[in-house]
Every structure is written in structure tokens, then in C-alpha cells.
């Protein structure tokens, strides 16, 4: 499935430039992907579309001060607690990477929730760090945001073979 997602990311500039899922399925089939991979990817992309459409990334007038419980937006002082199922499916390395992106200020809480949702929807588990990076890229792609160059480098460049300074 992740090979199909990478193909979609590389061949369609933004999520809104991607054809309807049925037409995309035909294009992926013509490109030579296996039917099972295509099906899993299309189901996953449909879930991504639903999650992105039902999430407000930056609500108008949003401020980070705590508000009454009637709001569903996370305050800057909030803490995300992962369920046991999320911890098992994502693993320490992926959870650490999500925290790194949040701390760096490049993964706002609504996008983080989409990332976690889509990682939990991955058909096999636990999710590897490379697969999580693809998921993060796909979330950026779907919401029409381009990660900054350093984040993109972190998401696309294999950390294997890097030498620490």
C-alpha cells in the first residue's frame, strides 16, 4: 500500500489535483500495481479525505488560551495521551517522531490527529518510521500544505548513513 501512496504523492501535485478514487484506481492498475495494494490504498485515501474534510486546521479566531469544555480545539498547554492500542501500533520510535514534529512546530494538533488516525488505519502493524513519514507527507499533501524544506528533508531523506556532527 505504501508504494501506491508514494506514487500518488509523486504524481499529483496536491490532494485536490488527484482524480476521483475510482479513476485513480484505474490509473494505478494501468501502472501495474497489484489489485490488493490498490484497494488498500484507495480505502486509506478515502479515510484521509474524510478526516481532512472534517478537521479544521486553523479555526478562525483560534487562540491558545484554555477555553470552556464546549470547544474541541487543543490548547497549547494540552497534553496528548496515546492509548495502549496506539502505542502498540505506532511504537516508541514513531511516537517520538510525532512528538519531535510537534515540538518543532511543524505538526499542529489537528494534523497530528489525522496522522495518528491514518497510521492506525494502516492495514499492517506496527507502523515503521518510514511508513509514518509517508503518512505525514500524505497528510500535508491532502491538506494542501507544503512542509518547509528542513521538514521535507527529514521526511524524505533516509536517516541511515547520516553521520552525527
Coordinates of N, CA and C in Angstrom, one line a residue:
X1 N 0.8 -1.2 0.0 CA 0.0 0.0 0.0 C 0.9 1.3 0.0
X2 N 2.0 1.3 0.7 CA 2.8 2.5 0.9 C 3.5 2.8 -0.5
X3 N 3.8 1.8 -1.3 CA 4.3 2.1 -2.6 C 3.3 2.9 -3.4
X4 N 2.1 2.5 -3.3 CA 1.0 3.2 -4.1 C 0.9 4.6 -3.6
X5 N 0.9 4.8 -2.3 CA 0.8 6.2 -1.7 C 2.0 7.1 -2.2
X6 N 3.2 6.5 -2.2 CA 4.3 7.3 -2.7 C 4.1 7.6 -4.1
X7 N 3.6 6.7 -4.9 CA 3.4 7.0 -6.4 C 2.4 8.2 -6.5
X8 N 1.3 8.1 -5.7 CA 0.3 9.1 -5.8 C 0.9 10.5 -5.3
X9 N 1.7 10.5 -4.3 CA 2.3 11.7 -3.8 C 3.2 12.3 -4.9
X10 N 4.0 11.5 -5.5 CA 4.9 11.9 -6.5 C 4.3 12.4 -7.8
X11 N 3.1 11.9 -8.1 CA 2.5 12.1 -9.4 C 1.3 13.1 -9.4
X12 N 0.9 13.5 -8.3 CA -0.2 14.5 -8.2 C 0.3 15.6 -7.2
X13 N 0.3 16.8 -7.7 CA 0.9 17.9 -7.0 C 0.3 18.2 -5.6
X14 N -1.1 18.1 -5.5 CA -1.8 18.3 -4.3 C -2.9 17.3 -4.2
X15 N -3.5 17.2 -3.0 CA -4.6 16.3 -2.9 C -5.8 16.6 -3.7
X16 N -6.0 17.9 -3.9 CA -7.2 18.3 -4.7 C -6.9 18.2 -6.2
X17 N -5.7 17.9 -6.6 CA -5.3 17.7 -8.0 C -5.4 16.2 -8.4
X18 N -5.6 15.4 -7.4 CA -5.8 13.9 -7.6 C -7.1 13.6 -8.2
X19 N -7.2 12.7 -9.1 CA -8.5 12.3 -9.7 C -9.4 11.6 -8.6
X20 N -10.7 11.5 -8.9 CA -11.6 10.7 -8.1 C -11.0 9.3 -7.8
X21 N -11.3 8.7 -6.7 CA -10.7 7.4 -6.3 C -10.9 6.3 -7.4
X22 N -12.1 6.3 -8.0 CA -12.4 5.2 -9.0 C -11.5 5.4 -10.2
X23 N -11.3 6.6 -10.6 CA -10.4 6.9 -11.8 C -9.0 6.6 -11.4
X24 N -8.6 7.1 -10.2 CA -7.3 6.8 -9.7 C -7.0 5.3 -9.6
X25 N -7.9 4.6 -9.2 CA -7.8 3.1 -9.2 C -7.4 2.5 -10.5
X26 N -8.1 3.0 -11.6 CA -7.9 2.6 -12.9 C -6.4 2.9 -13.4
X27 N -6.0 4.2 -13.0 CA -4.7 4.6 -13.4 C -3.6 3.8 -12.7
X28 N -3.9 3.5 -11.4 CA -2.9 2.7 -10.6 C -2.8 1.3 -11.2
X29 N -4.0 0.8 -11.6 CA -4.0 -0.6 -12.2 C -3.2 -0.6 -13.5
X30 N -3.4 0.5 -14.3 CA -2.7 0.6 -15.6 C -1.2 0.7 -15.4
X31 N -0.8 1.3 -14.2 CA 0.6 1.5 -13.9 C 1.2 0.2 -13.5
X32 N 0.4 -0.8 -13.1 CA 1.0 -2.1 -12.8 C 0.9 -2.5 -11.3
X33 N 0.2 -1.7 -10.5 CA 0.1 -2.1 -9.1 C -0.9 -3.2 -8.9
X34 N -0.6 -4.0 -7.9 CA -1.5 -5.2 -7.6 C -2.9 -4.7 -7.1
X35 N -3.9 -5.5 -7.4 CA -5.3 -5.1 -7.0 C -5.4 -4.9 -5.5
X36 N -4.8 -5.8 -4.7 CA -4.9 -5.7 -3.3 C -4.3 -4.4 -2.8
X37 N -3.1 -4.1 -3.3 CA -2.4 -2.8 -2.9 C -3.3 -1.6 -3.3
X38 N -3.9 -1.6 -4.5 CA -4.7 -0.5 -4.9 C -5.9 -0.4 -4.0
X39 N -6.6 -1.5 -3.7 CA -7.7 -1.4 -2.9 C -7.4 -0.9 -1.5
X40 N -6.3 -1.4 -0.9 CA -5.9 -0.9 0.5 C -5.6 0.6 0.4
X41 N -4.9 1.1 -0.6 CA -4.5 2.5 -0.8 C -5.8 3.3 -1.0
X42 N -6.7 2.9 -1.8 CA -7.9 3.7 -2.1 C -8.8 3.8 -0.8
X43 N -8.9 2.7 -0.1 CA -9.6 2.8 1.2 C -9.0 3.7 2.2
X44 N -7.6 3.7 2.2 CA -6.9 4.5 3.1 C -7.0 6.0 2.7
X45 N -6.9 6.3 1.4 CA -7.1 7.6 0.8 C -8.5 8.2 1.1
X46 N -9.5 7.3 1.0 CA -10.8 7.7 1.3 C -10.9 8.2 2.7
X47 N -10.4 7.4 3.6 CA -10.3 7.8 5.0 C -9.6 9.1 5.3
X48 N -8.5 9.3 4.5 CA -7.7 10.6 4.6 C -8.6 11.7 4.2
X49 N -9.3 11.5 3.1 CA -10.2 12.6 2.6 C -11.3 13.0 3.6
X50 N -11.9 11.9 4.2 CA -12.9 12.2 5.2 C -12.3 12.9 6.5
X51 N -11.1 12.5 6.9 CA -10.5 13.1 8.1 C -10.1 14.5 7.8
X52 N -9.6 14.8 6.6 CA -9.2 16.2 6.3 C -10.4 17.1 6.1
X53 N -11.4 16.6 5.5 CA -12.6 17.4 5.3 C -13.3 17.7 6.6
X54 N -13.2 16.8 7.6 CA -14.0 17.1 8.8 C -13.1 17.7 9.9
X55 N -11.9 18.1 9.6 CA -11.0 18.8 10.5 C -10.7 20.2 10.1
X56 N -10.8 21.1 11.0 CA -10.5 22.5 10.8 C -9.0 22.6 11.3
X57 N -8.1 22.9 10.4 CA -6.7 23.0 10.9 C -6.4 24.3 11.7
X58 N -6.9 25.4 11.2 CA -6.7 26.7 11.9 C -8.0 27.4 12.0
X59 N -8.8 27.1 13.0 CA -10.1 27.8 13.1 C -9.9 29.3 13.2
X60 N -10.9 30.0 12.6 CA -10.8 31.4 12.6 C -10.9 32.0 14.1
X61 N -10.0 32.9 14.4 CA -10.0 33.4 15.7 C -9.5 32.5 16.8
X62 N -8.8 31.4 16.4 CA -8.3 30.4 17.4 C -7.2 31.0 18.2
X63 N -7.3 30.9 19.5 CA -6.3 31.3 20.3 C -5.9 30.2 21.3
X64 N -4.7 30.3 21.8 CA -4.2 29.1 22.6 C -4.6 29.2 24.1
X65 N -5.4 30.1 24.5 CA -5.7 30.1 25.9 C -6.8 29.1 26.2
X66 N -6.7 28.5 27.3 CA -7.8 27.4 27.6 C -9.2 28.0 27.6
X67 N -10.1 27.3 27.0 CA -11.5 27.7 26.9 C -12.4 26.7 27.6
X68 N -13.6 27.0 27.7 CA -14.6 26.0 28.3 C -14.6 24.7 27.5
X69 N -15.1 23.7 28.2 CA -15.0 22.3 27.6 C -15.9 22.2 26.3
X70 N -16.7 23.2 26.0 CA -17.5 23.1 24.8 C -16.7 23.2 23.5
X71 N -15.5 23.6 23.6 CA -14.6 23.7 22.4 C -13.9 22.4 22.2
X72 N -13.6 22.1 20.9 CA -12.9 20.8 20.6 C -11.5 21.1 20.1
X73 N -11.0 22.3 20.3 CA -9.7 22.6 19.9 C -8.7 22.5 21.0
X74 N -7.5 22.0 20.7 CA -6.5 21.8 21.7 C -5.8 23.1 22.0
X75 N -5.6 23.3 23.3 CA -4.9 24.5 23.8 C -3.4 24.2 23.8
X76 N -2.6 25.2 23.7 CA -1.1 25.0 23.7 C -0.6 24.2 24.9
X77 N -1.4 24.3 26.0 CA -1.0 23.6 27.3 C -1.5 22.2 27.4
X78 N -2.2 21.8 26.4 CA -2.8 20.4 26.4 C -1.7 19.3 26.2
X79 N -2.0 18.2 26.7 CA -1.1 17.0 26.5 C -1.9 15.9 25.8
X80 N -1.3 15.3 24.8 CA -1.9 14.2 24.1 C -1.4 12.9 24.8
X81 N -2.4 12.1 25.2 CA -2.1 10.8 25.8 C -2.5 9.7 24.8
X82 N -1.6 8.9 24.4 CA -1.8 7.8 23.5 C -2.4 6.6 24.1
X83 N -3.4 6.0 23.5 CA -4.0 4.8 24.1 C -3.0 3.6 23.9
X84 N -3.3 2.5 24.6 CA -2.4 1.4 24.5 C -2.4 0.8 23.1
X85 N -3.5 0.8 22.4 CA -3.6 0.4 21.0 C -2.7 1.2 20.1
X86 N -2.8 2.6 20.3 CA -1.9 3.5 19.5 C -0.5 3.2 19.8
X87 N -0.1 3.1 21.1 CA 1.3 2.8 21.5 C 1.8 1.5 20.8
X88 N 1.0 0.5 20.8 CA 1.4 -0.8 20.2 C 1.5 -0.7 18.7
X89 N 0.6 0.0 18.1 CA 0.6 0.1 16.6 C 1.6 1.0 16.1
X90 N 1.9 2.1 16.8 CA 2.9 3.1 16.4 C 4.3 2.8 16.9
X91 N 4.4 2.4 18.1 CA 5.7 2.1 18.7 C 6.4 3.4 19.1
X92 N 7.4 3.2 20.0 CA 8.1 4.3 20.6 C 8.8 5.2 19.5
X93 N 9.4 4.6 18.5 CA 10.1 5.4 17.5 C 9.2 6.4 16.8
X94 N 8.0 5.9 16.4 CA 7.0 6.7 15.6 C 6.4 7.7 16.6
X95 N 6.1 7.4 17.8 CA 5.6 8.3 18.7 C 6.6 9.4 19.0
X96 N 7.8 9.1 19.1 CA 8.9 10.0 19.3 C 9.0 11.0 18.2
X97 N 8.9 10.5 17.0 CA 9.0 11.3 15.8 C 7.8 12.3 15.7
X98 N 6.6 11.8 16.0 CA 5.4 12.7 16.1 C 5.7 13.8 17.1
X99 N 6.2 13.5 18.2 CA 6.5 14.5 19.3 C 7.5 15.5 18.8
X100 N 8.5 14.9 18.1 CA 9.6 15.8 17.5 C 9.0 16.8 16.5
X101 N 8.1 16.4 15.7 CA 7.4 17.3 14.7 C 6.5 18.3 15.4
X102 N 5.8 17.9 16.4 CA 5.0 18.8 17.2 C 5.9 19.8 17.9
X103 N 6.9 19.4 18.6 CA 7.8 20.3 19.3 C 8.5 21.3 18.4
X104 N 8.8 20.9 17.2 CA 9.4 21.7 16.2 C 8.4 22.7 15.6
X105 N 7.1 22.6 15.9 CA 6.1 23.5 15.5 C 5.6 23.3 14.1
X106 N 5.9 22.1 13.5 CA 5.5 21.8 12.1 C 4.3 20.9 12.0
X107 N 3.9 20.3 13.1 CA 2.7 19.4 13.0 C 1.7 19.9 14.1
X108 N 0.8 20.8 13.7 CA -0.2 21.2 14.6 C -1.1 20.1 15.1
X109 N -1.8 20.2 16.2 CA -2.6 19.2 16.8 C -3.6 18.6 15.8
X110 N -4.4 19.4 15.1 CA -5.3 18.8 14.2 C -4.7 17.8 13.1
X111 N -3.5 18.3 12.6 CA -2.8 17.4 11.6 C -2.2 16.2 12.3
X112 N -1.8 16.3 13.6 CA -1.3 15.2 14.3 C -2.4 14.1 14.5
X113 N -3.6 14.6 14.7 CA -4.7 13.7 14.9 C -5.0 12.9 13.6
X114 N -4.9 13.6 12.5 CA -5.1 12.9 11.2 C -4.0 11.9 11.0
X115 N -2.7 12.3 11.3 CA -1.6 11.4 11.2 C -1.8 10.1 12.0
X116 N -2.2 10.3 13.3 CA -2.5 9.1 14.1 C -3.6 8.3 13.6
X117 N -4.7 8.9 13.2 CA -5.8 8.2 12.6 C -5.4 7.4 11.4
X118 N -4.7 8.0 10.5 CA -4.3 7.3 9.3 C -3.2 6.2 9.6
X119 N -2.4 6.4 10.6 CA -1.4 5.4 11.0 C -2.1 4.2 11.6
X120 N -3.2 4.5 12.4 CA -4.0 3.4 12.9 C -4.7 2.6 11.9
X121 N -5.0 3.3 10.7 CA -5.8 2.7 9.6 C -4.9 1.9 8.7
X122 N -3.6 1.9 8.9 CA -2.6 1.1 8.1 C -3.0 -0.3 8.3
X123 N -3.1 -1.1 7.2 CA -3.5 -2.5 7.3 C -2.6 -3.4 8.1
X124 N -1.3 -3.1 8.2 CA -0.4 -3.9 8.9 C 0.2 -3.1 10.0
X125 N 0.6 -3.7 11.1 CA 1.2 -3.0 12.2 C 2.3 -3.9 12.8
X126 N 3.2 -3.4 13.5 CA 3.2 -1.9 13.9 C 3.8 -1.1 12.7
X127 N 3.5 0.1 12.7 CA 3.9 1.0 11.6 C 5.4 1.4 11.8
X128 N 6.1 1.3 10.7 CA 7.6 1.6 10.8 C 7.7 3.1 10.7
X129 N 8.9 3.6 11.0 CA 9.2 5.1 10.9 C 9.1 5.5 9.5
X130 N 9.6 4.8 8.5 CA 9.5 5.1 7.1 C 8.0 5.2 6.7
X131 N 7.2 4.3 7.1 CA 5.8 4.3 6.8 C 5.1 5.6 7.4
X132 N 5.5 5.9 8.6 CA 4.9 7.0 9.3 C 5.3 8.3 8.5
X133 N 6.5 8.4 8.1 CA 6.9 9.6 7.3 C 6.1 9.7 6.0
X134 N 5.8 8.6 5.4 CA 4.9 8.7 4.2 C 3.5 9.2 4.6
X135 N 3.0 8.7 5.7 CA 1.7 9.1 6.2 C 1.7 10.6 6.5
X136 N 2.8 11.1 7.1 CA 2.9 12.6 7.4 C 2.9 13.4 6.1
X137 N 3.7 12.9 5.1 CA 3.7 13.6 3.8 C 2.3 13.6 3.2
X138 N 1.6 12.5 3.2 CA 0.3 12.4 2.6 C -0.7 13.3 3.3
X139 N -0.6 13.5 4.6 CA -1.5 14.4 5.3 C -1.2 15.8 4.9
X140 N 0.1 16.2 4.8 CA 0.5 17.5 4.3 C -0.1 17.7 2.8
X141 N 0.1 16.7 2.0 CA -0.3 16.7 0.6 C -1.9 16.9 0.6
X142 N -2.6 16.2 1.4 CA -4.1 16.2 1.3 C -4.6 17.6 1.8
X143 N -4.0 18.2 2.8 CA -4.5 19.5 3.3 C -4.0 20.6 2.5
X144 N -3.1 20.3 1.5 CA -2.6 21.4 0.6 C -1.6 22.3 1.2
X145 N -0.9 21.8 2.1 CA 0.2 22.5 2.7 C 1.5 21.9 2.3
X146 N 2.5 22.7 2.1 CA 3.8 22.1 1.8 C 4.7 22.3 3.0
X147 N 5.3 21.2 3.5 CA 6.2 21.3 4.6 C 7.4 22.1 4.3
X148 N 8.0 22.8 5.3 CA 9.2 23.6 4.9 C 10.3 22.7 4.6
X149 N 11.4 23.2 4.0 CA 12.4 22.5 3.4 C 13.1 21.5 4.4
X150 N 13.4 22.0 5.6 CA 14.0 21.1 6.6 C 13.2 19.9 7.0
X151 N 11.9 20.2 7.1 CA 10.9 19.1 7.4 C 10.8 18.1 6.3
X152 N 10.7 18.7 5.1 CA 10.7 17.8 3.9 C 11.9 16.9 3.8
X153 N 13.1 17.5 4.1 CA 14.3 16.8 4.1 C 14.3 15.6 5.1
X154 N 13.7 15.9 6.3 CA 13.6 14.9 7.4 C 12.7 13.8 7.0
X155 N 11.6 14.2 6.3 CA 10.6 13.2 5.9 C 11.1 12.3 4.7
X156 N 11.8 12.9 3.8 CA 12.2 12.2 2.6 C 13.6 11.5 2.6
X157 N 14.5 12.0 3.5 CA 15.8 11.6 3.5 C 16.0 10.4 4.4
X158 N 16.6 9.3 4.0 CA 16.8 8.2 4.9 C 17.8 8.6 6.0
X159 N 17.5 8.3 7.2 CA 18.4 8.7 8.3 C 19.6 7.7 8.4
X160 N 19.5 6.5 7.7 CA 20.5 5.6 7.6 C 21.7 6.2 6.9
X161 N 22.9 6.1 7.4 CA 24.0 6.6 6.7 C 24.4 8.0 7.0
X162 N 23.6 8.7 7.8 CA 23.9 10.0 8.2 C 24.9 10.0 9.4
X163 N 25.8 10.9 9.3 CA 26.8 11.0 10.4 C 26.5 12.2 11.3
X164 N 26.4 11.9 12.6 CA 26.2 13.0 13.5 C 27.4 13.9 13.6
X165 N 27.2 15.2 13.8 CA 28.3 16.1 13.9 C 28.6 16.4 15.3

